[in-house]
Amino acid sequence: MEQATVFLLVLTLALGAHGLSPKKCSLMGEWINDLGSTMKILAVNGNGDFSGTYLTAVTATTNEIKESPLQGSLQRKNQKGQPTFGFTVNWTFSDSVTVFTGQCFVDKNGKEVLKTMWLLRSHMDSIENDWKATRVGINIFTRVPS
Ligand code: BTN
């Protein structure tokens, strides 16, 4: 085979393989959930650690809502482009903490979606009230169009 033909063959195979590789889901960027809450996730480092900010649309308190920091961890082993993760929001305007855990999926339309579950722990003044301290729920996040 001529050199030029070999080159074209290799190029075609390389481009074909690239085109077939499935889209990966990345946590970085701005997201909105089904409640209208938004979050911004900054860079994810080599260990999978990330940070960002969360602006909730709702609150279990009567306090004025303020943007709050989040700290998270992305699992990097055997994730096939759809990684699991967890993050904590330490609310600046209340005495509660929420932990989220979920997975970053690419749906059938090629859109990235974060399917999460959360636990919201509210502060209780006595141990007798511990039974009512934790709420649980799900949130689905999609990218804020840029
Ligand atoms: C609080 O009310 O003490 C802090 C705000 C909690 C907001 C919760 S966290 C789970 C759910 N998902 C959201 O986007 N907001 C609520």
CSV table of C-alpha atoms and ligand atoms in Angstrom, one decimal:
chain,number,residue,atom,x,y,z
A,1,MET,CA,0.0,0.0,0.0
A,2,GLU,CA,1.2,3.5,-0.8
A,3,GLN,CA,2.2,5.7,2.1
A,4,ALA,CA,-0.5,8.3,1.4
A,5,THR,CA,-3.2,5.5,1.4
A,6,VAL,CA,-1.9,4.2,4.7
A,7,PHE,CA,-2.0,7.7,6.2
A,8,LEU,CA,-5.6,8.3,5.0
A,9,LEU,CA,-6.7,4.9,6.4
A,10,VAL,CA,-5.1,5.7,9.8
A,11,LEU,CA,-6.7,9.2,9.8
A,12,THR,CA,-10.2,7.8,8.9
A,13,LEU,CA,-10.0,5.2,11.7
A,14,ALA,CA,-8.8,7.8,14.2
A,15,LEU,CA,-11.6,10.2,13.4
A,16,GLY,CA,-14.2,7.4,13.3
A,17,ALA,CA,-13.1,6.1,16.7
A,18,HIS,CA,-13.3,9.7,18.1
A,19,GLY,CA,-16.8,10.2,16.7
A,20,LEU,CA,-18.0,7.0,18.3
A,21,SER,CA,-16.7,7.7,21.8
A,22,PRO,CA,-19.6,8.5,24.1
A,23,LYS,CA,-20.0,12.0,25.6
A,24,LYS,CA,-18.6,12.4,29.1
A,25,CYS,CA,-20.5,14.1,31.9
A,26,SER,CA,-18.6,16.9,33.7
A,27,LEU,CA,-19.6,18.6,36.9
A,28,MET,CA,-18.0,21.9,36.1
A,29,GLY,CA,-20.2,24.8,35.3
A,30,GLU,CA,-23.6,26.2,36.3
A,31,TRP,CA,-26.6,24.0,37.1
A,32,ILE,CA,-30.3,24.5,38.0
A,33,ASN,CA,-32.5,22.0,39.7
A,34,ASP,CA,-36.3,21.2,39.7
A,35,LEU,CA,-36.9,23.7,42.6
A,36,GLY,CA,-35.1,26.5,40.7
A,37,SER,CA,-32.0,26.4,42.9
A,38,THR,CA,-28.7,27.1,41.1
A,39,MET,CA,-25.1,26.1,41.8
A,40,LYS,CA,-21.8,26.8,40.3
A,41,ILE,CA,-19.1,24.2,40.4
A,42,LEU,CA,-15.5,25.4,39.9
A,43,ALA,CA,-12.6,23.2,38.8
A,44,VAL,CA,-12.4,19.6,39.9
A,45,ASN,CA,-8.8,18.8,41.0
A,46,GLY,CA,-6.7,15.7,40.5
A,47,ASN,CA,-8.1,14.0,43.6
A,48,GLY,CA,-11.7,14.7,42.6
A,49,ASP,CA,-12.1,17.4,45.1
A,50,PHE,CA,-14.3,20.4,44.0
A,51,SER,CA,-15.9,23.5,45.5
A,52,GLY,CA,-18.5,26.0,44.4
A,53,THR,CA,-21.5,28.0,45.5
A,54,TYR,CA,-25.2,27.1,46.0
A,55,LEU,CA,-28.2,29.5,45.8
A,56,THR,CA,-31.3,27.7,47.0
A,57,ALA,CA,-34.7,28.8,45.8
A,58,VAL,CA,-36.4,27.5,49.0
A,59,THR,CA,-35.7,27.3,52.7
A,60,ALA,CA,-37.1,25.4,55.7
A,61,THR,CA,-36.5,28.6,57.7
A,62,THR,CA,-37.9,32.1,57.7
A,63,ASN,CA,-34.4,33.5,57.1
A,64,GLU,CA,-33.4,35.6,54.1
A,65,ILE,CA,-31.7,33.2,51.5
A,66,LYS,CA,-28.1,33.9,50.8
A,67,GLU,CA,-25.6,32.2,48.5
A,68,SER,CA,-23.7,29.4,50.4
A,69,PRO,CA,-20.4,27.5,49.8
A,70,LEU,CA,-20.3,23.8,48.8
A,71,GLN,CA,-17.5,21.3,49.0
A,72,GLY,CA,-17.5,18.0,47.1
A,73,SER,CA,-15.8,14.9,46.0
A,74,LEU,CA,-16.0,13.2,42.6
A,75,GLN,CA,-15.3,9.5,42.3
A,76,ARG,CA,-12.8,8.9,39.5
A,77,LYS,CA,-12.4,5.1,39.5
A,78,ASN,CA,-14.3,3.0,36.8
A,79,GLN,CA,-16.8,5.7,36.1
A,80,LYS,CA,-17.1,5.3,32.3
A,81,GLY,CA,-17.7,9.1,31.8
A,82,GLN,CA,-20.7,9.1,34.2
A,83,PRO,CA,-19.2,9.7,37.6
A,84,THR,CA,-20.7,9.5,41.1
A,85,PHE,CA,-20.1,12.3,43.5
A,86,GLY,CA,-21.1,13.9,46.8
A,87,PHE,CA,-21.1,17.4,48.2
A,88,THR,CA,-22.0,19.3,51.3
A,89,VAL,CA,-23.6,22.7,51.5
A,90,ASN,CA,-22.9,24.6,54.7
A,91,TRP,CA,-25.7,27.2,54.7
A,92,THR,CA,-24.6,30.7,55.6
A,93,PHE,CA,-28.1,31.9,56.4
A,94,SER,CA,-29.3,29.0,58.6
A,95,ASP,CA,-27.9,26.6,61.2
A,96,SER,CA,-28.4,23.6,58.9
A,97,VAL,CA,-26.2,21.4,56.6
A,98,THR,CA,-27.3,19.5,53.5
A,99,VAL,CA,-25.4,16.6,51.9
A,100,PHE,CA,-26.1,15.6,48.3
A,101,THR,CA,-25.0,12.4,46.6
A,102,GLY,CA,-25.6,11.5,43.0
A,103,GLN,CA,-24.4,10.6,39.6
A,104,CYS,CA,-23.6,12.7,36.5
A,105,PHE,CA,-25.4,11.1,33.5
A,106,VAL,CA,-25.5,11.8,29.8
A,107,ASP,CA,-29.2,11.2,28.8
A,108,LYS,CA,-30.5,9.7,25.6
A,109,ASN,CA,-30.5,13.2,24.0
A,110,GLY,CA,-26.8,13.7,24.9
A,111,LYS,CA,-27.7,16.2,27.7
A,112,GLU,CA,-25.9,16.1,31.0
A,113,VAL,CA,-28.1,15.6,34.0
A,114,LEU,CA,-27.3,15.3,37.7
A,115,LYS,CA,-29.5,12.8,39.5
A,116,THR,CA,-29.2,13.5,43.3
A,117,MET,CA,-30.6,12.6,46.7
A,118,TRP,CA,-30.1,14.9,49.7
A,119,LEU,CA,-30.4,14.9,53.5
A,120,LEU,CA,-31.0,18.3,55.1
A,121,ARG,CA,-30.1,18.3,58.8
A,122,SER,CA,-31.6,21.1,60.8
A,123,HIS,CA,-30.4,22.1,64.2
A,124,MET,CA,-32.5,20.9,67.2
A,125,ASP,CA,-32.4,22.5,70.7
A,126,SER,CA,-32.8,19.1,72.4
A,127,ILE,CA,-32.1,15.5,71.8
A,128,GLU,CA,-35.8,14.7,72.2
A,129,ASN,CA,-36.4,16.5,69.0
A,130,ASP,CA,-33.7,14.6,67.0
A,131,TRP,CA,-36.4,12.4,65.4
A,132,LYS,CA,-37.7,15.4,63.3
A,133,ALA,CA,-34.3,16.9,62.4
A,134,THR,CA,-33.6,15.4,59.0
A,135,ARG,CA,-35.5,15.9,55.7
A,136,VAL,CA,-34.8,13.8,52.7
A,137,GLY,CA,-35.5,14.3,49.0
A,138,ILE,CA,-34.3,14.2,45.4
A,139,ASN,CA,-33.2,16.9,43.0
A,140,ILE,CA,-32.5,16.8,39.3
A,141,PHE,CA,-30.0,19.3,37.9
A,142,THR,CA,-29.5,20.4,34.3
A,143,ARG,CA,-27.1,22.8,32.9
A,144,VAL,CA,-28.0,26.5,32.8
A,145,PRO,CA,-27.8,27.4,29.1
A,146,SER,CA,-24.9,29.7,28.5
B,1,BTN,C1,-32.3,25.7,55.3
B,1,BTN,O1,-33.5,25.8,54.9
B,1,BTN,O2,-32.0,25.6,56.5
B,1,BTN,C2,-31.2,25.8,54.3
B,1,BTN,C3,-31.7,25.7,52.8
B,1,BTN,C4,-32.1,24.2,52.5
B,1,BTN,C5,-32.5,24.1,51.0
B,1,BTN,C6,-32.8,22.7,50.6
B,1,BTN,S1,-31.4,21.7,50.5
B,1,BTN,C7,-32.3,20.4,49.7
B,1,BTN,C8,-33.3,21.1,48.8
B,1,BTN,N1,-32.8,21.4,47.5
B,1,BTN,C9,-32.6,22.7,47.2
B,1,BTN,O3,-32.2,23.1,46.2
B,1,BTN,N2,-33.0,23.4,48.3
B,1,BTN,C10,-33.6,22.6,49.3
